[in-house]
Amino acid sequence: MSELEGGEGKPNLTPILDMVFQLITFFMLVINFKSASLDLSLRLPVVGSARPVDTKGQESLLILNIDKEGKINVYGRPMPVKEYIQREATAALIAAQRSQPELKFGDELPTTVVIRADRSTPFKLLNGVIQECQLNGFRKFALKAMNKEEGKG
């Protein structure tokens, strides 16, 4: 009797483990980190007709969390408004130039700015953020609010 005929059949798991590792890596790379950028400590205004922002995948989103002092919070840290928006505009311009090479600084960027402002933020501070966005090429805005049903509790 040769070794091949009488030995136990043990499957080689290396290719399967290799494939599982590659799948885990793939899903970690494509996970959406937008939800991690939401500042859940903000008390959003309550509006009866609030709806989710839907760009149908045609545009990217820039989410701005604005506290009651008018500062932008990124992952819980306050950032200078002007510098942060300029940096995001530069990144959006570079990304947009891949599909529209003729796009230049100051042109309308294909990005929707989602503003999540605390309900006690003075309009003057909120307007300053919007104007800075417009100066840097952001022209499409969505103001985030809570629906009346979400606000109860």
PDB file of C-alpha atoms in Angstrom:
ATOM      1  CA  MET A   1       0.000   0.000   0.000  1.00  0.00           C
ATOM      2  CA  SER A   2       1.422   3.345  -0.995  1.00  0.00           C
ATOM      3  CA  GLU A   3       1.296   6.571   0.997  1.00  0.00           C
ATOM      4  CA  LEU A   4      -1.429   8.055  -1.194  1.00  0.00           C
ATOM      5  CA  GLU A   5      -3.866   5.183  -0.853  1.00  0.00           C
ATOM      6  CA  GLY A   6      -3.911   4.726   2.929  1.00  0.00           C
ATOM      7  CA  GLY A   7      -3.302   8.229   4.275  1.00  0.00           C
ATOM      8  CA  GLU A   8      -5.930  10.496   5.755  1.00  0.00           C
ATOM      9  CA  GLY A   9      -7.301  13.193   3.450  1.00  0.00           C
ATOM     10  CA  LYS A  10      -6.531  16.585   4.989  1.00  0.00           C
ATOM     11  CA  PRO A  11      -7.729  19.567   3.003  1.00  0.00           C
ATOM     12  CA  ASN A  12      -5.285  22.383   2.308  1.00  0.00           C
ATOM     13  CA  LEU A  13      -6.877  25.444   3.967  1.00  0.00           C
ATOM     14  CA  THR A  14      -4.238  27.938   2.864  1.00  0.00           C
ATOM     15  CA  PRO A  15      -6.078  29.097  -0.303  1.00  0.00           C
ATOM     16  CA  ILE A  16      -9.372  29.477   1.596  1.00  0.00           C
ATOM     17  CA  LEU A  17      -7.760  31.471   4.409  1.00  0.00           C
ATOM     18  CA  ASP A  18      -5.971  33.601   1.844  1.00  0.00           C
ATOM     19  CA  MET A  19      -9.268  34.381   0.119  1.00  0.00           C
ATOM     20  CA  VAL A  20     -11.009  35.224   3.435  1.00  0.00           C
ATOM     21  CA  PHE A  21      -8.180  37.574   4.369  1.00  0.00           C
ATOM     22  CA  GLN A  22      -8.452  39.328   0.999  1.00  0.00           C
ATOM     23  CA  LEU A  23     -12.225  39.719   1.408  1.00  0.00           C
ATOM     24  CA  ILE A  24     -11.800  41.221   4.885  1.00  0.00           C
ATOM     25  CA  THR A  25      -9.193  43.634   3.533  1.00  0.00           C
ATOM     26  CA  PHE A  26     -11.474  44.591   0.638  1.00  0.00           C
ATOM     27  CA  PHE A  27     -14.443  45.356   2.895  1.00  0.00           C
ATOM     28  CA  MET A  28     -12.282  47.368   5.280  1.00  0.00           C
ATOM     29  CA  LEU A  29     -11.092  49.517   2.379  1.00  0.00           C
ATOM     30  CA  VAL A  30     -14.544  50.223   0.945  1.00  0.00           C
ATOM     31  CA  ILE A  31     -16.345  50.855   4.233  1.00  0.00           C
ATOM     32  CA  ASN A  32     -18.100  54.212   4.368  1.00  0.00           C
ATOM     33  CA  PHE A  33     -16.425  56.465   6.909  1.00  0.00           C
ATOM     34  CA  LYS A  34     -18.958  59.292   6.361  1.00  0.00           C
ATOM     35  CA  SER A  35     -21.109  58.093   9.242  1.00  0.00           C
ATOM     36  CA  ALA A  36     -18.099  58.260  11.558  1.00  0.00           C
ATOM     37  CA  SER A  37     -17.735  61.953  10.768  1.00  0.00           C
ATOM     38  CA  LEU A  38     -21.155  62.817  12.207  1.00  0.00           C
ATOM     39  CA  ASP A  39     -21.112  64.751  15.479  1.00  0.00           C
ATOM     40  CA  LEU A  40     -23.974  63.170  17.408  1.00  0.00           C
ATOM     41  CA  SER A  41     -23.722  65.723  20.238  1.00  0.00           C
ATOM     42  CA  LEU A  42     -25.276  68.410  18.015  1.00  0.00           C
ATOM     43  CA  ARG A  43     -28.913  69.220  18.688  1.00  0.00           C
ATOM     44  CA  LEU A  44     -30.285  69.592  15.167  1.00  0.00           C
ATOM     45  CA  PRO A  45     -33.331  71.776  14.507  1.00  0.00           C
ATOM     46  CA  VAL A  46     -36.646  69.939  14.185  1.00  0.00           C
ATOM     47  CA  VAL A  47     -38.500  70.304  10.896  1.00  0.00           C
ATOM     48  CA  GLY A  48     -41.613  68.403   9.809  1.00  0.00           C
ATOM     49  CA  SER A  49     -40.417  67.761   6.269  1.00  0.00           C
ATOM     50  CA  ALA A  50     -36.783  66.734   6.927  1.00  0.00           C
ATOM     51  CA  ARG A  51     -35.503  64.142   4.430  1.00  0.00           C
ATOM     52  CA  PRO A  52     -32.163  62.380   3.945  1.00  0.00           C
ATOM     53  CA  VAL A  53     -29.722  63.882   1.452  1.00  0.00           C
ATOM     54  CA  ASP A  54     -29.739  61.886  -1.785  1.00  0.00           C
ATOM     55  CA  THR A  55     -27.385  62.773  -4.632  1.00  0.00           C
ATOM     56  CA  LYS A  56     -28.053  59.423  -6.358  1.00  0.00           C
ATOM     57  CA  GLY A  57     -24.319  58.727  -6.299  1.00  0.00           C
ATOM     58  CA  GLN A  58     -23.625  61.567  -8.749  1.00  0.00           C
ATOM     59  CA  GLU A  59     -21.843  63.825  -6.283  1.00  0.00           C
ATOM     60  CA  SER A  60     -19.654  63.510  -3.260  1.00  0.00           C
ATOM     61  CA  LEU A  61     -20.741  64.866   0.112  1.00  0.00           C
ATOM     62  CA  LEU A  62     -18.890  67.187   2.460  1.00  0.00           C
ATOM     63  CA  ILE A  63     -20.399  66.992   5.926  1.00  0.00           C
ATOM     64  CA  LEU A  64     -19.845  70.033   8.153  1.00  0.00           C
ATOM     65  CA  ASN A  65     -20.722  69.742  11.845  1.00  0.00           C
ATOM     66  CA  ILE A  66     -21.108  73.271  13.218  1.00  0.00           C
ATOM     67  CA  ASP A  67     -21.409  73.800  16.950  1.00  0.00           C
ATOM     68  CA  LYS A  68     -23.206  76.661  18.700  1.00  0.00           C
ATOM     69  CA  GLU A  69     -20.003  78.782  18.626  1.00  0.00           C
ATOM     70  CA  GLY A  70     -19.858  78.478  14.813  1.00  0.00           C
ATOM     71  CA  LYS A  71     -16.816  76.178  14.802  1.00  0.00           C
ATOM     72  CA  ILE A  72     -16.520  73.157  12.525  1.00  0.00           C
ATOM     73  CA  ASN A  73     -16.060  69.910  14.450  1.00  0.00           C
ATOM     74  CA  VAL A  74     -14.210  67.110  12.685  1.00  0.00           C
ATOM     75  CA  TYR A  75     -14.187  63.809  14.576  1.00  0.00           C
ATOM     76  CA  GLY A  76     -14.886  65.740  17.792  1.00  0.00           C
ATOM     77  CA  ARG A  77     -12.101  68.312  17.331  1.00  0.00           C
ATOM     78  CA  PRO A  78     -12.770  71.968  16.464  1.00  0.00           C
ATOM     79  CA  MET A  79     -11.108  73.124  13.244  1.00  0.00           C
ATOM     80  CA  PRO A  80     -10.539  76.630  11.838  1.00  0.00           C
ATOM     81  CA  VAL A  81     -13.361  77.267   9.355  1.00  0.00           C
ATOM     82  CA  LYS A  82     -11.369  78.976   6.598  1.00  0.00           C
ATOM     83  CA  GLU A  83      -8.434  76.537   6.538  1.00  0.00           C
ATOM     84  CA  TYR A  84     -10.630  73.436   6.761  1.00  0.00           C
ATOM     85  CA  ILE A  85     -12.930  74.504   3.919  1.00  0.00           C
ATOM     86  CA  GLN A  86      -9.968  75.511   1.719  1.00  0.00           C
ATOM     87  CA  ARG A  87      -8.340  72.113   2.301  1.00  0.00           C
ATOM     88  CA  GLU A  88     -11.574  70.255   1.502  1.00  0.00           C
ATOM     89  CA  ALA A  89     -12.133  72.400  -1.610  1.00  0.00           C
ATOM     90  CA  THR A  90      -8.638  71.583  -2.864  1.00  0.00           C
ATOM     91  CA  ALA A  91      -9.246  67.862  -2.317  1.00  0.00           C
ATOM     92  CA  ALA A  92     -12.656  68.063  -4.042  1.00  0.00           C
ATOM     93  CA  LEU A  93     -11.127  69.947  -6.983  1.00  0.00           C
ATOM     94  CA  ILE A  94      -8.373  67.367  -7.450  1.00  0.00           C
ATOM     95  CA  ALA A  95     -10.911  64.534  -7.325  1.00  0.00           C
ATOM     96  CA  ALA A  96     -13.258  66.311  -9.753  1.00  0.00           C
ATOM     97  CA  GLN A  97     -10.454  67.045 -12.233  1.00  0.00           C
ATOM     98  CA  ARG A  98     -10.104  63.313 -12.887  1.00  0.00           C
ATOM     99  CA  SER A  99     -13.428  63.350 -14.737  1.00  0.00           C
ATOM    100  CA  GLN A 100     -13.507  67.060 -15.676  1.00  0.00           C
ATOM    101  CA  PRO A 101      -9.907  68.161 -16.452  1.00  0.00           C
ATOM    102  CA  GLU A 102     -11.000  71.675 -17.492  1.00  0.00           C
ATOM    103  CA  LEU A 103     -12.252  72.440 -13.951  1.00  0.00           C
ATOM    104  CA  LYS A 104     -10.231  75.132 -12.160  1.00  0.00           C
ATOM    105  CA  PHE A 105     -10.221  76.780  -8.743  1.00  0.00           C
ATOM    106  CA  GLY A 106     -13.328  78.905  -8.200  1.00  0.00           C
ATOM    107  CA  ASP A 107     -15.526  76.857 -10.553  1.00  0.00           C
ATOM    108  CA  GLU A 108     -18.542  75.088  -9.106  1.00  0.00           C
ATOM    109  CA  LEU A 109     -17.446  71.827  -7.513  1.00  0.00           C
ATOM    110  CA  PRO A 110     -19.571  68.677  -7.938  1.00  0.00           C
ATOM    111  CA  THR A 111     -19.879  68.296  -4.171  1.00  0.00           C
ATOM    112  CA  THR A 112     -22.928  68.819  -1.979  1.00  0.00           C
ATOM    113  CA  VAL A 113     -22.147  70.430   1.383  1.00  0.00           C
ATOM    114  CA  VAL A 114     -24.306  68.945   4.134  1.00  0.00           C
ATOM    115  CA  ILE A 115     -24.532  71.406   7.007  1.00  0.00           C
ATOM    116  CA  ARG A 116     -25.346  69.911  10.400  1.00  0.00           C
ATOM    117  CA  ALA A 117     -25.594  72.975  12.626  1.00  0.00           C
ATOM    118  CA  ASP A 118     -26.642  72.988  16.252  1.00  0.00           C
ATOM    119  CA  ARG A 119     -30.079  74.554  16.633  1.00  0.00           C
ATOM    120  CA  SER A 120     -28.640  77.297  18.858  1.00  0.00           C
ATOM    121  CA  THR A 121     -25.991  78.375  16.317  1.00  0.00           C
ATOM    122  CA  PRO A 122     -26.502  82.071  15.482  1.00  0.00           C
ATOM    123  CA  PHE A 123     -27.364  82.666  11.822  1.00  0.00           C
ATOM    124  CA  LYS A 124     -24.467  85.110  11.465  1.00  0.00           C
ATOM    125  CA  LEU A 125     -21.944  82.343  12.228  1.00  0.00           C
ATOM    126  CA  LEU A 126     -23.733  79.824  10.013  1.00  0.00           C
ATOM    127  CA  ASN A 127     -23.858  82.333   7.159  1.00  0.00           C
ATOM    128  CA  GLY A 128     -20.102  82.919   7.529  1.00  0.00           C
ATOM    129  CA  VAL A 129     -19.457  79.199   6.980  1.00  0.00           C
ATOM    130  CA  ILE A 130     -21.753  79.148   3.931  1.00  0.00           C
ATOM    131  CA  GLN A 131     -20.033  82.205   2.425  1.00  0.00           C
ATOM    132  CA  GLU A 132     -16.598  80.626   2.929  1.00  0.00           C
ATOM    133  CA  CYS A 133     -17.849  77.493   1.165  1.00  0.00           C
ATOM    134  CA  GLN A 134     -19.128  79.576  -1.749  1.00  0.00           C
ATOM    135  CA  LEU A 135     -15.802  81.408  -2.065  1.00  0.00           C
ATOM    136  CA  ASN A 136     -14.072  78.053  -2.451  1.00  0.00           C
ATOM    137  CA  GLY A 137     -16.376  76.654  -5.149  1.00  0.00           C
ATOM    138  CA  PHE A 138     -19.051  74.845  -3.147  1.00  0.00           C
ATOM    139  CA  ARG A 139     -22.443  75.933  -4.493  1.00  0.00           C
ATOM    140  CA  LYS A 140     -24.797  73.096  -3.534  1.00  0.00           C
ATOM    141  CA  PHE A 141     -25.976  72.909   0.057  1.00  0.00           C
ATOM    142  CA  ALA A 142     -28.244  70.741   2.154  1.00  0.00           C
ATOM    143  CA  LEU A 143     -29.220  71.773   5.667  1.00  0.00           C
ATOM    144  CA  LYS A 144     -29.675  68.783   7.943  1.00  0.00           C
ATOM    145  CA  ALA A 145     -32.530  68.722  10.451  1.00  0.00           C
ATOM    146  CA  MET A 146     -34.413  66.154  12.466  1.00  0.00           C
ATOM    147  CA  ASN A 147     -37.891  65.041  11.502  1.00  0.00           C
ATOM    148  CA  LYS A 148     -40.635  65.749  14.055  1.00  0.00           C
ATOM    149  CA  GLU A 149     -40.956  62.021  14.776  1.00  0.00           C
ATOM    150  CA  GLU A 150     -37.208  61.707  15.430  1.00  0.00           C
ATOM    151  CA  GLY A 151     -37.221  64.786  17.690  1.00  0.00           C
ATOM    152  CA  LYS A 152     -39.727  63.348  20.179  1.00  0.00           C
ATOM    153  CA  GLY A 153     -38.395  61.585  23.171  1.00  0.00           C
TER     154      GLY A 153
END
